[in-house]
Amino acid sequence: MYIIFKFNIRKQSVRATQTAGIPKERVEEISPTEWYDKWWAANLATDPVGASRKPPVLRSPNGAMKDFGGFWAVGKPTYDPAAIRAPTMLVVGEWDALTPPAMAQEIFKRLSGVKQRRLVLLSEGSHSIGTEKNRMHLIREIQNFLEEPTQ
């Protein structure tokens, strides 16, 4: 399969996106720059082409953005939550500016075919909570959900 990389994202742009929603005075506490720099370096290590650009960029396949622009942004979802039958957990950070809690609540309401469903709102977390101070809250919630017996 051939992937077209349409989005070339620079370090500062990604940082702004990752910290969107976090109160400005708490960004360094919640998402330390040192951690971000390590995350950035690890991502660049997976893509020598993006890393060799001046300045280096993270390249992103355009499929997800194409779906967003062509479907989600115009009110045509690519799936129907009511058609989902598997146990489902939605997790969102309270400061998620990209997919805010209200979006998760709306999807949760539409999971009408799921017997075992859960909506988890994590305090002091953004869309990038997996790389933030409170990431262990996310990891524990996921682990607990996966270890529960299905009904």
PDB file of C-alpha atoms in Angstrom:
ATOM      1  CA  MET A   1       0.000   0.000   0.000  1.00  0.00           C
ATOM      2  CA  TYR A   2       1.299   3.435  -0.914  1.00  0.00           C
ATOM      3  CA  ILE A   3       0.760   6.173   1.665  1.00  0.00           C
ATOM      4  CA  ILE A   4       0.796   9.808   0.643  1.00  0.00           C
ATOM      5  CA  PHE A   5       2.232  12.039   3.335  1.00  0.00           C
ATOM      6  CA  LYS A   6       0.449  15.308   2.966  1.00  0.00           C
ATOM      7  CA  PHE A   7       0.963  16.864   6.367  1.00  0.00           C
ATOM      8  CA  ASN A   8       4.437  17.946   7.408  1.00  0.00           C
ATOM      9  CA  ILE A   9       4.201  19.288  10.912  1.00  0.00           C
ATOM     10  CA  ARG A  10       6.931  21.288  12.620  1.00  0.00           C
ATOM     11  CA  LYS A  11       7.921  20.879  16.248  1.00  0.00           C
ATOM     12  CA  GLN A  12       6.353  24.074  17.602  1.00  0.00           C
ATOM     13  CA  SER A  13       3.088  23.443  15.781  1.00  0.00           C
ATOM     14  CA  VAL A  14       2.796  19.961  17.258  1.00  0.00           C
ATOM     15  CA  ARG A  15       3.622  21.302  20.711  1.00  0.00           C
ATOM     16  CA  ALA A  16       0.852  23.894  20.431  1.00  0.00           C
ATOM     17  CA  THR A  17      -1.636  21.213  19.407  1.00  0.00           C
ATOM     18  CA  GLN A  18      -0.548  18.844  22.170  1.00  0.00           C
ATOM     19  CA  THR A  19      -0.945  21.465  24.871  1.00  0.00           C
ATOM     20  CA  ALA A  20      -4.195  22.965  23.565  1.00  0.00           C
ATOM     21  CA  GLY A  21      -6.697  23.184  26.395  1.00  0.00           C
ATOM     22  CA  ILE A  22      -4.178  23.012  29.221  1.00  0.00           C
ATOM     23  CA  PRO A  23      -4.281  26.234  31.245  1.00  0.00           C
ATOM     24  CA  LYS A  24      -1.268  28.276  30.084  1.00  0.00           C
ATOM     25  CA  GLU A  25       0.153  28.625  33.579  1.00  0.00           C
ATOM     26  CA  ARG A  26       0.096  24.816  34.012  1.00  0.00           C
ATOM     27  CA  VAL A  27       1.531  23.637  30.676  1.00  0.00           C
ATOM     28  CA  GLU A  28       5.031  22.988  32.010  1.00  0.00           C
ATOM     29  CA  GLU A  29       3.656  21.112  35.033  1.00  0.00           C
ATOM     30  CA  ILE A  30       1.249  18.936  33.036  1.00  0.00           C
ATOM     31  CA  SER A  31       3.338  18.455  29.884  1.00  0.00           C
ATOM     32  CA  PRO A  32       7.002  19.229  30.633  1.00  0.00           C
ATOM     33  CA  THR A  33       9.033  20.476  27.680  1.00  0.00           C
ATOM     34  CA  GLU A  34      11.702  17.862  28.453  1.00  0.00           C
ATOM     35  CA  TRP A  35       9.145  15.067  27.973  1.00  0.00           C
ATOM     36  CA  TYR A  36       7.898  16.645  24.783  1.00  0.00           C
ATOM     37  CA  ASP A  37      11.428  16.871  23.396  1.00  0.00           C
ATOM     38  CA  LYS A  38      11.930  13.151  24.074  1.00  0.00           C
ATOM     39  CA  TRP A  39       8.604  12.326  22.426  1.00  0.00           C
ATOM     40  CA  TRP A  40       9.538  14.448  19.398  1.00  0.00           C
ATOM     41  CA  ALA A  41      12.926  12.733  19.062  1.00  0.00           C
ATOM     42  CA  ALA A  42      11.356   9.262  19.338  1.00  0.00           C
ATOM     43  CA  ASN A  43       8.872  10.105  16.580  1.00  0.00           C
ATOM     44  CA  LEU A  44      11.548  11.524  14.296  1.00  0.00           C
ATOM     45  CA  ALA A  45      13.551   8.325  14.787  1.00  0.00           C
ATOM     46  CA  THR A  46      10.735   6.400  13.094  1.00  0.00           C
ATOM     47  CA  ASP A  47      10.824   8.540   9.941  1.00  0.00           C
ATOM     48  CA  PRO A  48      14.280   9.356   8.519  1.00  0.00           C
ATOM     49  CA  VAL A  49      12.721  11.330   5.659  1.00  0.00           C
ATOM     50  CA  GLY A  50      10.843  13.696   7.963  1.00  0.00           C
ATOM     51  CA  ALA A  51      13.841  13.891  10.291  1.00  0.00           C
ATOM     52  CA  SER A  52      16.146  14.906   7.416  1.00  0.00           C
ATOM     53  CA  ARG A  53      14.026  17.916   6.440  1.00  0.00           C
ATOM     54  CA  LYS A  54      15.212  21.380   7.419  1.00  0.00           C
ATOM     55  CA  PRO A  55      13.607  21.951   9.861  1.00  0.00           C
ATOM     56  CA  PRO A  56      12.645  18.374  10.785  1.00  0.00           C
ATOM     57  CA  VAL A  57       8.950  17.525  10.507  1.00  0.00           C
ATOM     58  CA  LEU A  58       6.558  14.807  11.539  1.00  0.00           C
ATOM     59  CA  ARG A  59       4.909  13.478   8.440  1.00  0.00           C
ATOM     60  CA  SER A  60       1.342  12.313   8.749  1.00  0.00           C
ATOM     61  CA  PRO A  61      -0.625  10.182   6.311  1.00  0.00           C
ATOM     62  CA  ASN A  62      -3.437  12.249   4.861  1.00  0.00           C
ATOM     63  CA  GLY A  63      -6.154   9.595   5.119  1.00  0.00           C
ATOM     64  CA  ALA A  64      -7.398  10.609   8.555  1.00  0.00           C
ATOM     65  CA  MET A  65      -7.475  14.278   7.620  1.00  0.00           C
ATOM     66  CA  LYS A  66      -9.222  13.463   4.362  1.00  0.00           C
ATOM     67  CA  ASP A  67     -11.880  11.561   6.314  1.00  0.00           C
ATOM     68  CA  PHE A  68     -12.220  14.444   8.741  1.00  0.00           C
ATOM     69  CA  GLY A  69     -12.630  17.063   6.030  1.00  0.00           C
ATOM     70  CA  GLY A  70     -14.795  15.007   3.718  1.00  0.00           C
ATOM     71  CA  PHE A  71     -17.006  13.334   6.276  1.00  0.00           C
ATOM     72  CA  TRP A  72     -16.849  14.355   9.929  1.00  0.00           C
ATOM     73  CA  ALA A  73     -16.553  18.115   9.352  1.00  0.00           C
ATOM     74  CA  VAL A  74     -19.652  18.085   7.153  1.00  0.00           C
ATOM     75  CA  GLY A  75     -21.754  15.945   9.480  1.00  0.00           C
ATOM     76  CA  LYS A  76     -21.286  12.574   7.747  1.00  0.00           C
ATOM     77  CA  PRO A  77     -19.641  10.183  10.227  1.00  0.00           C
ATOM     78  CA  THR A  78     -17.655   7.262   8.831  1.00  0.00           C
ATOM     79  CA  TYR A  79     -19.355   4.833  11.224  1.00  0.00           C
ATOM     80  CA  ASP A  80     -22.567   4.493  13.202  1.00  0.00           C
ATOM     81  CA  PRO A  81     -22.016   4.153  16.964  1.00  0.00           C
ATOM     82  CA  ALA A  82     -25.358   2.321  17.218  1.00  0.00           C
ATOM     83  CA  ALA A  83     -23.889  -0.486  15.074  1.00  0.00           C
ATOM     84  CA  ILE A  84     -21.098  -1.203  17.592  1.00  0.00           C
ATOM     85  CA  ARG A  85     -21.683  -4.339  19.694  1.00  0.00           C
ATOM     86  CA  ALA A  86     -18.318  -4.891  21.399  1.00  0.00           C
ATOM     87  CA  PRO A  87     -17.586  -3.642  24.928  1.00  0.00           C
ATOM     88  CA  THR A  88     -16.582  -0.032  24.486  1.00  0.00           C
ATOM     89  CA  MET A  89     -14.819   2.535  26.624  1.00  0.00           C
ATOM     90  CA  LEU A  90     -14.464   6.190  25.665  1.00  0.00           C
ATOM     91  CA  VAL A  91     -11.772   8.138  27.487  1.00  0.00           C
ATOM     92  CA  VAL A  92     -11.385  11.895  27.303  1.00  0.00           C
ATOM     93  CA  GLY A  93      -9.381  14.453  29.218  1.00  0.00           C
ATOM     94  CA  GLU A  94     -11.216  17.352  30.807  1.00  0.00           C
ATOM     95  CA  TRP A  95      -9.012  19.802  28.895  1.00  0.00           C
ATOM     96  CA  ASP A  96      -9.219  18.031  25.534  1.00  0.00           C
ATOM     97  CA  ALA A  97      -9.644  20.863  23.042  1.00  0.00           C
ATOM     98  CA  LEU A  98      -9.487  18.589  19.959  1.00  0.00           C
ATOM     99  CA  THR A  99     -12.161  16.089  20.978  1.00  0.00           C
ATOM    100  CA  PRO A 100     -13.846  17.733  23.959  1.00  0.00           C
ATOM    101  CA  PRO A 101     -15.860  15.831  26.567  1.00  0.00           C
ATOM    102  CA  ALA A 102     -19.146  16.888  24.934  1.00  0.00           C
ATOM    103  CA  MET A 103     -18.154  14.964  21.793  1.00  0.00           C
ATOM    104  CA  ALA A 104     -17.464  11.829  23.822  1.00  0.00           C
ATOM    105  CA  GLN A 105     -20.780  12.237  25.650  1.00  0.00           C
ATOM    106  CA  GLU A 106     -22.619  12.455  22.337  1.00  0.00           C
ATOM    107  CA  ILE A 107     -20.963   9.298  21.000  1.00  0.00           C
ATOM    108  CA  PHE A 108     -21.606   7.536  24.306  1.00  0.00           C
ATOM    109  CA  LYS A 109     -25.344   8.267  24.004  1.00  0.00           C
ATOM    110  CA  ARG A 110     -25.318   6.735  20.524  1.00  0.00           C
ATOM    111  CA  LEU A 111     -23.698   3.452  21.621  1.00  0.00           C
ATOM    112  CA  SER A 112     -27.163   1.962  21.979  1.00  0.00           C
ATOM    113  CA  GLY A 113     -26.147  -1.557  20.922  1.00  0.00           C
ATOM    114  CA  VAL A 114     -23.363  -1.926  23.483  1.00  0.00           C
ATOM    115  CA  LYS A 115     -24.180  -3.755  26.736  1.00  0.00           C
ATOM    116  CA  GLN A 116     -20.887  -2.915  28.413  1.00  0.00           C
ATOM    117  CA  ARG A 117     -19.950   0.686  27.781  1.00  0.00           C
ATOM    118  CA  ARG A 118     -18.093   3.258  29.792  1.00  0.00           C
ATOM    119  CA  LEU A 119     -17.314   6.940  29.525  1.00  0.00           C
ATOM    120  CA  VAL A 120     -14.291   8.097  31.509  1.00  0.00           C
ATOM    121  CA  LEU A 121     -13.463  11.755  32.045  1.00  0.00           C
ATOM    122  CA  LEU A 122      -9.893  12.156  33.263  1.00  0.00           C
ATOM    123  CA  SER A 123      -9.073  15.245  35.273  1.00  0.00           C
ATOM    124  CA  GLU A 124      -6.235  17.534  34.281  1.00  0.00           C
ATOM    125  CA  GLY A 125      -5.651  15.931  30.916  1.00  0.00           C
ATOM    126  CA  SER A 126      -5.678  17.107  27.314  1.00  0.00           C
ATOM    127  CA  HIS A 127      -5.961  15.211  24.021  1.00  0.00           C
ATOM    128  CA  SER A 128      -2.357  14.130  24.584  1.00  0.00           C
ATOM    129  CA  ILE A 129      -2.809  12.780  28.110  1.00  0.00           C
ATOM    130  CA  GLY A 130      -0.777   9.704  27.169  1.00  0.00           C
ATOM    131  CA  THR A 131       2.353  11.870  27.242  1.00  0.00           C
ATOM    132  CA  GLU A 132       1.378  14.005  30.224  1.00  0.00           C
ATOM    133  CA  LYS A 133       1.834  13.971  33.981  1.00  0.00           C
ATOM    134  CA  ASN A 134      -1.428  12.077  34.568  1.00  0.00           C
ATOM    135  CA  ARG A 135      -0.847   9.421  31.906  1.00  0.00           C
ATOM    136  CA  MET A 136      -0.977   6.640  34.503  1.00  0.00           C
ATOM    137  CA  HIS A 137      -4.655   7.467  35.104  1.00  0.00           C
ATOM    138  CA  LEU A 138      -5.276   6.694  31.439  1.00  0.00           C
ATOM    139  CA  ILE A 139      -3.209   3.509  31.540  1.00  0.00           C
ATOM    140  CA  ARG A 140      -4.970   2.234  34.686  1.00  0.00           C
ATOM    141  CA  GLU A 141      -8.435   2.917  33.267  1.00  0.00           C
ATOM    142  CA  ILE A 142      -7.604   1.033  30.085  1.00  0.00           C
ATOM    143  CA  GLN A 143      -6.033  -1.871  31.973  1.00  0.00           C
ATOM    144  CA  ASN A 144      -9.015  -2.168  34.319  1.00  0.00           C
ATOM    145  CA  PHE A 145     -11.444  -2.157  31.407  1.00  0.00           C
ATOM    146  CA  LEU A 146      -9.484  -4.825  29.530  1.00  0.00           C
ATOM    147  CA  GLU A 147      -9.286  -7.079  32.583  1.00  0.00           C
ATOM    148  CA  GLU A 148     -12.994  -6.958  33.409  1.00  0.00           C
ATOM    149  CA  PRO A 149     -15.068  -9.944  32.394  1.00  0.00           C
ATOM    150  CA  THR A 150     -17.450  -9.187  29.543  1.00  0.00           C
ATOM    151  CA  GLN A 151     -21.149  -9.491  30.172  1.00  0.00           C
TER     152      GLN A 151
END
